[in-house]
mmCIF file of C-alpha atoms and ligand atoms in Angstrom:
data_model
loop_
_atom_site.group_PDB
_atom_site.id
_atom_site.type_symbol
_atom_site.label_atom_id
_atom_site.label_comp_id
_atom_site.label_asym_id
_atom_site.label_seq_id
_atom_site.Cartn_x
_atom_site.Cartn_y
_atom_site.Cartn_z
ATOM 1 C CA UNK A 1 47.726 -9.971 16.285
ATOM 2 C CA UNK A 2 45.230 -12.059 18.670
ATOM 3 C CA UNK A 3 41.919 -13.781 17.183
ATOM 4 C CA UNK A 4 39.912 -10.602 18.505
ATOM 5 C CA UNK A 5 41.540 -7.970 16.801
ATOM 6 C CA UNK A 6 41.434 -9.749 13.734
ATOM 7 C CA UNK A 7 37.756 -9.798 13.417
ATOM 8 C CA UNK A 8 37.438 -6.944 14.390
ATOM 9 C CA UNK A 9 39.383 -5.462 12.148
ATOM 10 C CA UNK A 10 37.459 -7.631 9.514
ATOM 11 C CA UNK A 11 34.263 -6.051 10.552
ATOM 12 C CA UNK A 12 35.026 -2.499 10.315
ATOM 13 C CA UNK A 13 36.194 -3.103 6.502
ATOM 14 C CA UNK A 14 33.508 -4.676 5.463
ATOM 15 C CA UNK A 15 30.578 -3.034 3.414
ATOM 16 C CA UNK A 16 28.021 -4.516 5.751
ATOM 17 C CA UNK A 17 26.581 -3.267 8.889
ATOM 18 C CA UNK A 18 27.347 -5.481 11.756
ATOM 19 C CA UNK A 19 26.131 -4.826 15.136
ATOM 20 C CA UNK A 20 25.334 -7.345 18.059
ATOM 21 C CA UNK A 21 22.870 -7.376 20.595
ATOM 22 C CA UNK A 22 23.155 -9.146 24.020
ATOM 23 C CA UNK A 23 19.639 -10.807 25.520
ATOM 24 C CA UNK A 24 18.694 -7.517 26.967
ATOM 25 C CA UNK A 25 18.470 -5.733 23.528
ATOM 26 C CA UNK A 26 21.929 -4.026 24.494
ATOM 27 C CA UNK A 27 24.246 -2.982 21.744
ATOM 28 C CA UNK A 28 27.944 -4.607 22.630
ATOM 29 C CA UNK A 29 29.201 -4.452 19.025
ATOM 30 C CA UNK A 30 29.048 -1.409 15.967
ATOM 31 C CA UNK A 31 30.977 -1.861 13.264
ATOM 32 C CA UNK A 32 32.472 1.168 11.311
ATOM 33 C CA UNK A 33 29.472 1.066 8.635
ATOM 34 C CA UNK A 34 27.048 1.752 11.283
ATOM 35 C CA UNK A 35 29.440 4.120 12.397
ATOM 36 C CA UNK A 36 29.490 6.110 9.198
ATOM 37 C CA UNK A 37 26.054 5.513 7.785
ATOM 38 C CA UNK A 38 23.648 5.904 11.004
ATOM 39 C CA UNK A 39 26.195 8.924 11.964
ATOM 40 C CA UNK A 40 26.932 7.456 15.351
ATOM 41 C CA UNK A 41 30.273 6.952 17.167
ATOM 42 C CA UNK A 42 30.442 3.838 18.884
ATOM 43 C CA UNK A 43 30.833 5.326 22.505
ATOM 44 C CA UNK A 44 27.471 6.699 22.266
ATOM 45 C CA UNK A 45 26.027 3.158 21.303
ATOM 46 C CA UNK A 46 27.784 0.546 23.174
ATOM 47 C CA UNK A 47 25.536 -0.284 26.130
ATOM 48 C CA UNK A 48 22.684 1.511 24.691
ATOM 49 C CA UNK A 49 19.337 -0.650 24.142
ATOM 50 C CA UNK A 50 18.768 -1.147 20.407
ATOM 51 C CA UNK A 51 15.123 0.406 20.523
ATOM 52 C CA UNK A 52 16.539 3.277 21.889
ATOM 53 C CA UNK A 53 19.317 3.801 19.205
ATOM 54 C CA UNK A 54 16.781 3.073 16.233
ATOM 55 C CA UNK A 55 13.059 4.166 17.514
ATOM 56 C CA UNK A 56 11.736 2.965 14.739
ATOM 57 C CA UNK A 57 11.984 -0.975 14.647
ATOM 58 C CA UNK A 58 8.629 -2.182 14.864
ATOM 59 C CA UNK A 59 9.174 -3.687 18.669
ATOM 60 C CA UNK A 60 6.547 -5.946 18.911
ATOM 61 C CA UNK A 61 7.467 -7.730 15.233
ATOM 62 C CA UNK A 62 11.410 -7.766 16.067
ATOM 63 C CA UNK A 63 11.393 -9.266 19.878
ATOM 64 C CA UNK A 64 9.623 -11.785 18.478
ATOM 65 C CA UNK A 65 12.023 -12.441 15.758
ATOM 66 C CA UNK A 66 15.038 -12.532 17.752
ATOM 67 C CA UNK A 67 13.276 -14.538 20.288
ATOM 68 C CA UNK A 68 12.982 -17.232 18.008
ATOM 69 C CA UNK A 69 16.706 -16.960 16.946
ATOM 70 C CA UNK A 70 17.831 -17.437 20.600
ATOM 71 C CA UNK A 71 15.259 -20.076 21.276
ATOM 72 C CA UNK A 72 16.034 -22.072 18.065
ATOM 73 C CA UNK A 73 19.251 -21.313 17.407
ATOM 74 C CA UNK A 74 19.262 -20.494 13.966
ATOM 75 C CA UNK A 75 19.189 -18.215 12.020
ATOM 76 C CA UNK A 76 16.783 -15.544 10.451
ATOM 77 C CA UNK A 77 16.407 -13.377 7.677
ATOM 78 C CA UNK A 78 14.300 -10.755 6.680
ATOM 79 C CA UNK A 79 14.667 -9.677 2.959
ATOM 80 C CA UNK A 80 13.798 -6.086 1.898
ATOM 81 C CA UNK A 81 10.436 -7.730 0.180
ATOM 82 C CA UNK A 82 9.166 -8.249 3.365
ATOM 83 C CA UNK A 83 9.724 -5.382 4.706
ATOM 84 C CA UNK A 84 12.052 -2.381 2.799
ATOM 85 C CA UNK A 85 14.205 -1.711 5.938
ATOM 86 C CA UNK A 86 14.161 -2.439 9.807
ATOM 87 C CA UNK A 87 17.212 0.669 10.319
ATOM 88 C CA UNK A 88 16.786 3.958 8.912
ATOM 89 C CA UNK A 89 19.776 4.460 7.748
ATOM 90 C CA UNK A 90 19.955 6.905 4.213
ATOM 91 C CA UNK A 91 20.727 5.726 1.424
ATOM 92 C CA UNK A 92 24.153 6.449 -0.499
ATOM 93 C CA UNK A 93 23.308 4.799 -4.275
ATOM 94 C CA UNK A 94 23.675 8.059 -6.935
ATOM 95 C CA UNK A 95 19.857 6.934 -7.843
ATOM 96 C CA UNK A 96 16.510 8.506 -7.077
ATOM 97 C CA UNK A 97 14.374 5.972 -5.657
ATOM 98 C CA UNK A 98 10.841 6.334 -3.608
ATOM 99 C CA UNK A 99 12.429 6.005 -0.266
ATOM 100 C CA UNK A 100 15.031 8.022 1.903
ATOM 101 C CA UNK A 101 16.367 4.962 3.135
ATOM 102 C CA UNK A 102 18.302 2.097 2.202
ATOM 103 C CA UNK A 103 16.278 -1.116 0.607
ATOM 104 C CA UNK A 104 18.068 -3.471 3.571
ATOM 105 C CA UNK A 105 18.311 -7.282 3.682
ATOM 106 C CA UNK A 106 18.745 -8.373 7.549
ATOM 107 C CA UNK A 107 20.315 -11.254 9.098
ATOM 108 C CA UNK A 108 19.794 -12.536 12.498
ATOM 109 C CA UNK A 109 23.130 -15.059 13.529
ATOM 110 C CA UNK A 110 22.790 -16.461 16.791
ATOM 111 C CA UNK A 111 25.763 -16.057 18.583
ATOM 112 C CA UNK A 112 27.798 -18.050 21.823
ATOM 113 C CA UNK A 113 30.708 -16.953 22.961
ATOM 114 C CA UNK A 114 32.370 -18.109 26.063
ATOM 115 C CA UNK A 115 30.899 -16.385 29.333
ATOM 116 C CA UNK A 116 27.682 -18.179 28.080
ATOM 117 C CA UNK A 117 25.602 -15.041 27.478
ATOM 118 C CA UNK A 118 23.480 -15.384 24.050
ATOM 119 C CA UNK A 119 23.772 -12.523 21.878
ATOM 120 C CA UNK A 120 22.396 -11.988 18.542
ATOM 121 C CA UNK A 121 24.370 -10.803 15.777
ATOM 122 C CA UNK A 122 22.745 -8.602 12.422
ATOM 123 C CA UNK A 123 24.062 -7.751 9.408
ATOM 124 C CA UNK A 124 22.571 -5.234 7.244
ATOM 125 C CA UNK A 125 23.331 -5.493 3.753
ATOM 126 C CA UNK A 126 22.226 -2.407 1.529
ATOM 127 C CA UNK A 127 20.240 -3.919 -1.321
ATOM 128 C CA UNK A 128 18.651 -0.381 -2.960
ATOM 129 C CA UNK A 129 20.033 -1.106 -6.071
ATOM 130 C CA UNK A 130 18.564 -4.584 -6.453
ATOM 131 C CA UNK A 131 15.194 -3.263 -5.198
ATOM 132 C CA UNK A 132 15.302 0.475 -7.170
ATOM 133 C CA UNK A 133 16.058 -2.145 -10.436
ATOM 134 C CA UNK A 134 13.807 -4.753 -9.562
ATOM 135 C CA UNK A 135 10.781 -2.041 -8.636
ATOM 136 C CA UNK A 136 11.763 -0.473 -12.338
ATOM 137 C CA UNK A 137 11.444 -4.149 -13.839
ATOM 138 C CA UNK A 138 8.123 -4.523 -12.423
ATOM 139 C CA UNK A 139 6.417 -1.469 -13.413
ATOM 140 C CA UNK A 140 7.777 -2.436 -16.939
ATOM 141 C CA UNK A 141 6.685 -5.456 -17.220
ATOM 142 C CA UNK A 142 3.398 -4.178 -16.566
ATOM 143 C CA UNK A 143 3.196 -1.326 -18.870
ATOM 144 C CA UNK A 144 4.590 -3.870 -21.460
ATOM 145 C CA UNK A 145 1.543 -6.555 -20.427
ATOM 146 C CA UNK A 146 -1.057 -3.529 -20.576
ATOM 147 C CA UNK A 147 0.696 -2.303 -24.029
ATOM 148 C CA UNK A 148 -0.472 -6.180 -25.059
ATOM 149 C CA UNK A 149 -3.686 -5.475 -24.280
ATOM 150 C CA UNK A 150 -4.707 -1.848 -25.880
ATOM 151 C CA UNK A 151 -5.471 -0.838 -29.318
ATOM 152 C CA UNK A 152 -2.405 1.382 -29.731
ATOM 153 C CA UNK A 153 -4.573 3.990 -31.252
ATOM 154 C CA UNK A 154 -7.590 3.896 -29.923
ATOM 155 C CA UNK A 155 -6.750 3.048 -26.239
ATOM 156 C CA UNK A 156 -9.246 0.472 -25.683
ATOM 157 C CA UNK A 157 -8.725 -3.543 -25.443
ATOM 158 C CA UNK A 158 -7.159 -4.581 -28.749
ATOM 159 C CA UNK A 159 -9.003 -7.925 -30.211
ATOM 160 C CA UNK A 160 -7.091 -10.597 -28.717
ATOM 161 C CA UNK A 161 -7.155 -9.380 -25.369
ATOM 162 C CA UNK A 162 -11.244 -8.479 -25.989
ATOM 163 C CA UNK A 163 -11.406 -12.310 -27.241
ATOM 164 C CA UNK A 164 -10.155 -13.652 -24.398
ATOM 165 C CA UNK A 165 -12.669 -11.363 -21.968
ATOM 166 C CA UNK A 166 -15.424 -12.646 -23.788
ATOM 167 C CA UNK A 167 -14.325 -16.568 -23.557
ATOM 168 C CA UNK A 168 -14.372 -15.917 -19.732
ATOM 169 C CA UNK A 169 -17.427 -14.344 -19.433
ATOM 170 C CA UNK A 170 -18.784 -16.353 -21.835
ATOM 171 C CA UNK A 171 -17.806 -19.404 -19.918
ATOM 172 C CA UNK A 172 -18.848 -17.350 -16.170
ATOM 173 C CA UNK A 173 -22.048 -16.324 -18.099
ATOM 174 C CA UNK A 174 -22.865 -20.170 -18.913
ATOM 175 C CA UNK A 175 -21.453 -21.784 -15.409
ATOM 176 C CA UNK A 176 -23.951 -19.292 -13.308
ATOM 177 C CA UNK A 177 -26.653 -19.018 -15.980
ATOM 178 C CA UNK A 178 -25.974 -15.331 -15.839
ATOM 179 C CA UNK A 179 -27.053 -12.724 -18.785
ATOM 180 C CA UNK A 180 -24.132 -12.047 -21.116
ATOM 181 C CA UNK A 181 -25.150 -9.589 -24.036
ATOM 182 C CA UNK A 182 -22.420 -8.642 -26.885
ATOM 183 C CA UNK A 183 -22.836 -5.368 -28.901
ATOM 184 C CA UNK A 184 -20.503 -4.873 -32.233
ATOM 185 C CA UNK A 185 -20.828 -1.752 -34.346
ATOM 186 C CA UNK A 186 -19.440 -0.702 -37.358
ATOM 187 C CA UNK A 187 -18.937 3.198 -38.510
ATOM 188 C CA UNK A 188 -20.732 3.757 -41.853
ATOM 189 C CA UNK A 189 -19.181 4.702 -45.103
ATOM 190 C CA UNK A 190 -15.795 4.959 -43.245
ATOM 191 C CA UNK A 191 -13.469 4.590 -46.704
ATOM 192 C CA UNK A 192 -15.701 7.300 -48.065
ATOM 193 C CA UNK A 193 -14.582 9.602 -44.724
ATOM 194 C CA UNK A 194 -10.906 8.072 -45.356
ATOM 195 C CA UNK A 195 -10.965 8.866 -48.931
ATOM 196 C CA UNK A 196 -12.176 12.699 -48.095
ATOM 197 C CA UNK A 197 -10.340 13.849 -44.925
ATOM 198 C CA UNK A 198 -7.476 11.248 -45.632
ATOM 199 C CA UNK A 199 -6.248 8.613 -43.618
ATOM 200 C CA UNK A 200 -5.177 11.245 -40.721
ATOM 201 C CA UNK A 201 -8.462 12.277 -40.601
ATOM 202 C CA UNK A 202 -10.145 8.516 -40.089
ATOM 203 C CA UNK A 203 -7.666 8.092 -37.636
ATOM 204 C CA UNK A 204 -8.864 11.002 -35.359
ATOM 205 C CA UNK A 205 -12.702 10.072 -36.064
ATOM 206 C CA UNK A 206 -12.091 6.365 -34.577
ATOM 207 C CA UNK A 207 -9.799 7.991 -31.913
ATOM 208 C CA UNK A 208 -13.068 10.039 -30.933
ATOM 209 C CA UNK A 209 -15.959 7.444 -31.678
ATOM 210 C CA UNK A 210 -13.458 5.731 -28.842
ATOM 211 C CA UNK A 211 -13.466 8.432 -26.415
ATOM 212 C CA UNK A 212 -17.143 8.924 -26.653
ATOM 213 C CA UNK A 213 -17.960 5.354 -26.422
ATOM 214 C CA UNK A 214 -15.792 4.287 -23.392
ATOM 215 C CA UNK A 215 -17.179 7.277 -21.090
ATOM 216 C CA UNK A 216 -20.997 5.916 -21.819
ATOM 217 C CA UNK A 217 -20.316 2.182 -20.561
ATOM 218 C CA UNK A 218 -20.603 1.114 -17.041
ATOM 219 C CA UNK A 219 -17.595 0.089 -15.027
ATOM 220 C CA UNK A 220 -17.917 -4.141 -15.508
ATOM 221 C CA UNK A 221 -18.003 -3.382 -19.431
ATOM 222 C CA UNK A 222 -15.506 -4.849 -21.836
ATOM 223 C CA UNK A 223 -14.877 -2.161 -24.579
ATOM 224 C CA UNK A 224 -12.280 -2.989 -27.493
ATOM 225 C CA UNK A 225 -11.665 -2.742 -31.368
ATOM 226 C CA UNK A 226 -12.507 -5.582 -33.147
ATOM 227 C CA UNK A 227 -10.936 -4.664 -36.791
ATOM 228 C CA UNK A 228 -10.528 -1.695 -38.744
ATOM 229 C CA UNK A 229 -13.509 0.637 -37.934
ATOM 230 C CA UNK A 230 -15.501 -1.994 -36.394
ATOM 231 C CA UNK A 231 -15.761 -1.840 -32.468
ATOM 232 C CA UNK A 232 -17.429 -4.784 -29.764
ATOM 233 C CA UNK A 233 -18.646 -4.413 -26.250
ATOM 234 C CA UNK A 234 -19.278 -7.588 -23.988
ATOM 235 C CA UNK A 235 -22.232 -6.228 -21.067
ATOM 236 C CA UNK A 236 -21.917 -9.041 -18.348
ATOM 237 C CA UNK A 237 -24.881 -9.731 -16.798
ATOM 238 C CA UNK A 238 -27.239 -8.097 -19.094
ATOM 239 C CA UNK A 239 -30.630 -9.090 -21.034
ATOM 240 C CA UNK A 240 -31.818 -7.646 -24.425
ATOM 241 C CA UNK A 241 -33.531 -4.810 -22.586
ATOM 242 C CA UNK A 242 -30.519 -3.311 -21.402
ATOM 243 C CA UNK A 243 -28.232 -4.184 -24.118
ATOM 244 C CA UNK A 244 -30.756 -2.641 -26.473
ATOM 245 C CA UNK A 245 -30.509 0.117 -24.343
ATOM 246 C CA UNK A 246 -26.828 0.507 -24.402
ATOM 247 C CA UNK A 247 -27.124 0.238 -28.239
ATOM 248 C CA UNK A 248 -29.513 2.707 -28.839
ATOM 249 C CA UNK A 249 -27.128 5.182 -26.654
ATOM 250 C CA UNK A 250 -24.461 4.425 -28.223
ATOM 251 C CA UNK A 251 -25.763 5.097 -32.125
ATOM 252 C CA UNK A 252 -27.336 8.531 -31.268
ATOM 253 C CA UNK A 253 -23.806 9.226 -29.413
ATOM 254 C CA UNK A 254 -21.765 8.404 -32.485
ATOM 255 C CA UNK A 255 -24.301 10.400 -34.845
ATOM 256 C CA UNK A 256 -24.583 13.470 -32.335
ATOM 257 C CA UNK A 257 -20.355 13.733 -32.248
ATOM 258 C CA UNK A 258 -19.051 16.252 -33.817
ATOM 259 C CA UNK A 259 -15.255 16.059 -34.576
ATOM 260 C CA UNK A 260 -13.151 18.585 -35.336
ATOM 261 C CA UNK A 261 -10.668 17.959 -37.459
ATOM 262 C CA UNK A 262 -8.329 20.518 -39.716
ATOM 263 C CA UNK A 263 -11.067 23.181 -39.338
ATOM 264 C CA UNK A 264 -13.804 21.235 -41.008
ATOM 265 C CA UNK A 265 -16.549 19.115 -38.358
ATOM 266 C CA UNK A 266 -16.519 15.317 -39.047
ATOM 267 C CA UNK A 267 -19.867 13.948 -38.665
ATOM 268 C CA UNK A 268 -20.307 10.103 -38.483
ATOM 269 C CA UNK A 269 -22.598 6.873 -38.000
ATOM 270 C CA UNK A 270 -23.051 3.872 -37.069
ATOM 271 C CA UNK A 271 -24.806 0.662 -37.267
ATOM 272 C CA UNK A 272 -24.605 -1.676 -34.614
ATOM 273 C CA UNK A 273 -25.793 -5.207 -33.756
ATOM 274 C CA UNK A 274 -26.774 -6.554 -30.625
ATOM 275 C CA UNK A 275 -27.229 -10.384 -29.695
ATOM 276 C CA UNK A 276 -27.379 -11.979 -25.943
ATOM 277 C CA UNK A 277 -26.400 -15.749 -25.144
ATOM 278 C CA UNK A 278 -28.563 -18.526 -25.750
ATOM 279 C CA UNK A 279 -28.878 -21.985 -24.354
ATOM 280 C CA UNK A 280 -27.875 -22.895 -27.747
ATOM 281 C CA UNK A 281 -24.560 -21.100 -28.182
ATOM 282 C CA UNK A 282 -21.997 -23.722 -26.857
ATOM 283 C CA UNK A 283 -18.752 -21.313 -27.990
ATOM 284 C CA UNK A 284 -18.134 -17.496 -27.630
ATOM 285 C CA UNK A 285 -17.393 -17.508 -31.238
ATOM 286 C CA UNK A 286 -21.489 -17.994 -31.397
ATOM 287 C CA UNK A 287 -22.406 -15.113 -29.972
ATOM 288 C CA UNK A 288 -19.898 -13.370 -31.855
ATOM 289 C CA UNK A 289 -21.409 -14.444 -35.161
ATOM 290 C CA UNK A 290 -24.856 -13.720 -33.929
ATOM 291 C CA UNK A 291 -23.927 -10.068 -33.314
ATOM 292 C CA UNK A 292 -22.268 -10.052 -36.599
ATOM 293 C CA UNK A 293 -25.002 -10.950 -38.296
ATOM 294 C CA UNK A 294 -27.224 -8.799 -36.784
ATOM 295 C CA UNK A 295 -24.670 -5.965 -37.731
ATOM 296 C CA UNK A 296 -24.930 -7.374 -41.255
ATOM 297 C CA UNK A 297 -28.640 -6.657 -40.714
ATOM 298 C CA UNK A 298 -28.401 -2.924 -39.405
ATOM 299 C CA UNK A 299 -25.957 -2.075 -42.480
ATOM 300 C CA UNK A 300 -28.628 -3.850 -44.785
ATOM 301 C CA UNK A 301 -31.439 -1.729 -43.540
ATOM 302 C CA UNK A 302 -29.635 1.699 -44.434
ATOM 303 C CA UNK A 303 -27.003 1.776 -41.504
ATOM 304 C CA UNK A 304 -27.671 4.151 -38.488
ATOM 305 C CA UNK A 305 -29.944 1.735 -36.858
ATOM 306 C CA UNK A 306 -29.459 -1.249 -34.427
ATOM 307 C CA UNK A 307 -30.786 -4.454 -35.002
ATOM 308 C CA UNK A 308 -30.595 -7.689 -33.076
ATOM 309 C CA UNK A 309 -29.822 -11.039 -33.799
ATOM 310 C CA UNK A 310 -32.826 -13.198 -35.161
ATOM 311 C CA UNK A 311 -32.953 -16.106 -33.055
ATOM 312 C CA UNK A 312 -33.316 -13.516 -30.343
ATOM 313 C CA UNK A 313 -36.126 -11.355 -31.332
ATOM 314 C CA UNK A 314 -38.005 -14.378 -32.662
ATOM 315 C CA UNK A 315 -37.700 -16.249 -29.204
HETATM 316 N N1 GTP B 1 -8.080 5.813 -40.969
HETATM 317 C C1 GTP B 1 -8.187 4.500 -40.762
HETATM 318 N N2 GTP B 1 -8.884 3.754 -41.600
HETATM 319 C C2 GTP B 1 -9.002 2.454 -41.382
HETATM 320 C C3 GTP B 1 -8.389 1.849 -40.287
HETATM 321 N N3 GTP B 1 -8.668 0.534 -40.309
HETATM 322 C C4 GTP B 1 -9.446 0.326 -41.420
HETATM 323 N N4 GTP B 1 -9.654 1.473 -42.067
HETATM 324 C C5 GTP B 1 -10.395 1.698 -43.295
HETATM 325 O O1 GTP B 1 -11.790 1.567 -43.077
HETATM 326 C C6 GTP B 1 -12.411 1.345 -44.344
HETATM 327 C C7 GTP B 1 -13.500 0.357 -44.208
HETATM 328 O O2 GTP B 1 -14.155 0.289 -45.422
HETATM 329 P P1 GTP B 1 -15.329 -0.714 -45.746
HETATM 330 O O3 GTP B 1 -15.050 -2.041 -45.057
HETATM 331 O O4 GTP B 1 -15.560 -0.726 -47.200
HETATM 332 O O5 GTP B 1 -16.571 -0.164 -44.984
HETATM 333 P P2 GTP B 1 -17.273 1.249 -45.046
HETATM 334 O O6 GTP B 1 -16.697 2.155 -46.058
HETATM 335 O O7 GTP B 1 -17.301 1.781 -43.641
HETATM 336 O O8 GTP B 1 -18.706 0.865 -45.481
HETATM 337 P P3 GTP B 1 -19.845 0.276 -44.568
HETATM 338 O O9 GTP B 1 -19.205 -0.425 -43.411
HETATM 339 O O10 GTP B 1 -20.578 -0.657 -45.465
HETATM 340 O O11 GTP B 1 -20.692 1.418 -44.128
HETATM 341 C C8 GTP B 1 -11.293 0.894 -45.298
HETATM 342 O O12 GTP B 1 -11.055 1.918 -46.222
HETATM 343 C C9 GTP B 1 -10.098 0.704 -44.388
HETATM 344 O O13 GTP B 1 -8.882 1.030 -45.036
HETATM 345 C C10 GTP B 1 -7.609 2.675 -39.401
HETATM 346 O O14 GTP B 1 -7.018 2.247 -38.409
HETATM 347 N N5 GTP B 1 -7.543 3.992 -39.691
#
């Protein structure tokens, strides 16, 4: 069997598309994948131009590519992160993915043979399953690094993710001498509500507070659970005024929600501390402690009320 017939006997087996273009964009070689997956005999390709055969190739984009691979000499690749797939060709994976068409890694071979006319040859390898599996690994590994960030019953940012919002800010807030307020409040008598409606019932009252809470706050707001039935918000670029503000909204919120629960109506409140950076807080964990006290303050004075940290008000 001559040299010829070999190979080409080689490239109708394998599970590639092959095809080769001449310098005119002419097709002078389909292999029996193309054949099977583009639905196309080779007698009705062969001599065809390739633009003609696949309308879609973006023209501009590819001439340039294979350009380069008959300037240089070398070869090219295009992997299906670049771009998903040059060929519409469908897809044959059992698998429902987002697209009708193959996920396709492309190869561009520069190719001599002897009456001296440069042809390029491609190879289209079907790669849906790596990209189907990969796409599916991605969106996991986000929901898992958003899962490390929310308060699994509550839905907002869980402390350590809250903590590490407020070091940044705190540490923007300082840089560009920006405003940086911090509000922490506390639901009153909460193991009293535990102790009557059980612990199903103080679930679904912080669940709510929650809800309530996170549709008040403006976009750039950080809202998460600090502990228990305590709850912080970090208000970048914002002075006293408007953090007191924010409080204020936020106790008669709590106190006005009614939630139902087990055909009885929970009623709850709040006390909540409020505390903006100083030139003398150095760390975040400052302003935390100045909110906290001022919470202290607000559960001192009969709860339901919002007080502000004492360095603050006396400046
Ligand atoms: N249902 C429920 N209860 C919680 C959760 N986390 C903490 N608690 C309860 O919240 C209660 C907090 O009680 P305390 O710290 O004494 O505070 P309090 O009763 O709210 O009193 P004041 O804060 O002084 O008004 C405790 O009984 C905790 O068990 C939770 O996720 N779900």
């Amino acid at each position: 069997m001559p040299a010829d017939d070999f190979c080409t006997d080689i490239a109708n087996k394998l599970n590639t598309g092959i095809l080769i273009i001449d310098s005119q964009y002419n097709i002078v070689l389909w292999n029996r994948y193309l054949e099977v997956h583009a639905n196309k005999k080779p007698e009705n390709v062969i001599g065809q131009n390739i633009f003609e055969i696949f309308p879609e190739l973006p023209e501009k984009w590819f001439k340039r590519k294979i350009e380069s691979v008959f300037q240089l000499k070398t070869q090219s690749f295009c992997s299906w992160e670049q771009r998903h797939h040059l060929f519409e060709l469908p897809h044959t994976r059992p698998m429902t993915t987002d697209s009708h068409f193959m996920a396709q890694n492309c190869s561009f071979l520069p190719l001599e043979i002897k009456d001296n006319n440069e042809h390029v040859c491609i190879l289209i390898e079907d790669v849906t399953d790596v990209c189907h599996y990969q796409s599916k690994l991605k969106k996991t590994l986000e929901e898992l690094a958003q899962a490390n960030r929310i308060d699994g019953l509550t839905q907002v940012f869980n402390r350590k993710h809250w903590e590490e919002c407020l070091e940044k800010e705190f540490s923007r807030a300082r840089r560009y001498k920006h405003g940086l307020a911090l509000i922490m409040f506390d639901l009153d008598h909460f193991k009293l509500l535990n102790d009557t409606y059980g612990h199903l019932g103080g679930d679904i009252v912080l669940i709510e507070t929650a809800k309530v809470i996170s549709k008040l706050l403006r976009l750039g707001d950080l809202f998460g659970r600090y502990g228990g039935e305590e709850f912080a918000i970090i208000l970048p670029n914002t002075d006293m005024v408007g953090a007191l503000d924010v409080a204020e909204r936020i106790r008669v919120a709590i106190s006005k929600n009614i939630i139902n629960f087990q055909e009885t109506e929970i009623k709850v409140t709040a006390s909540v501390g409020v505390a903006v950076i100083t030139e003398a807080d150095t760390r975040y964990e400052d302003l935390i402690s100045h909110t906290d006290l001022a919470l202290y303050d607000a559960k001192a004075s009969g709860r339901n009320i919002v007080c502000v940290a004492k360095d603050v008000t006396a400046a």
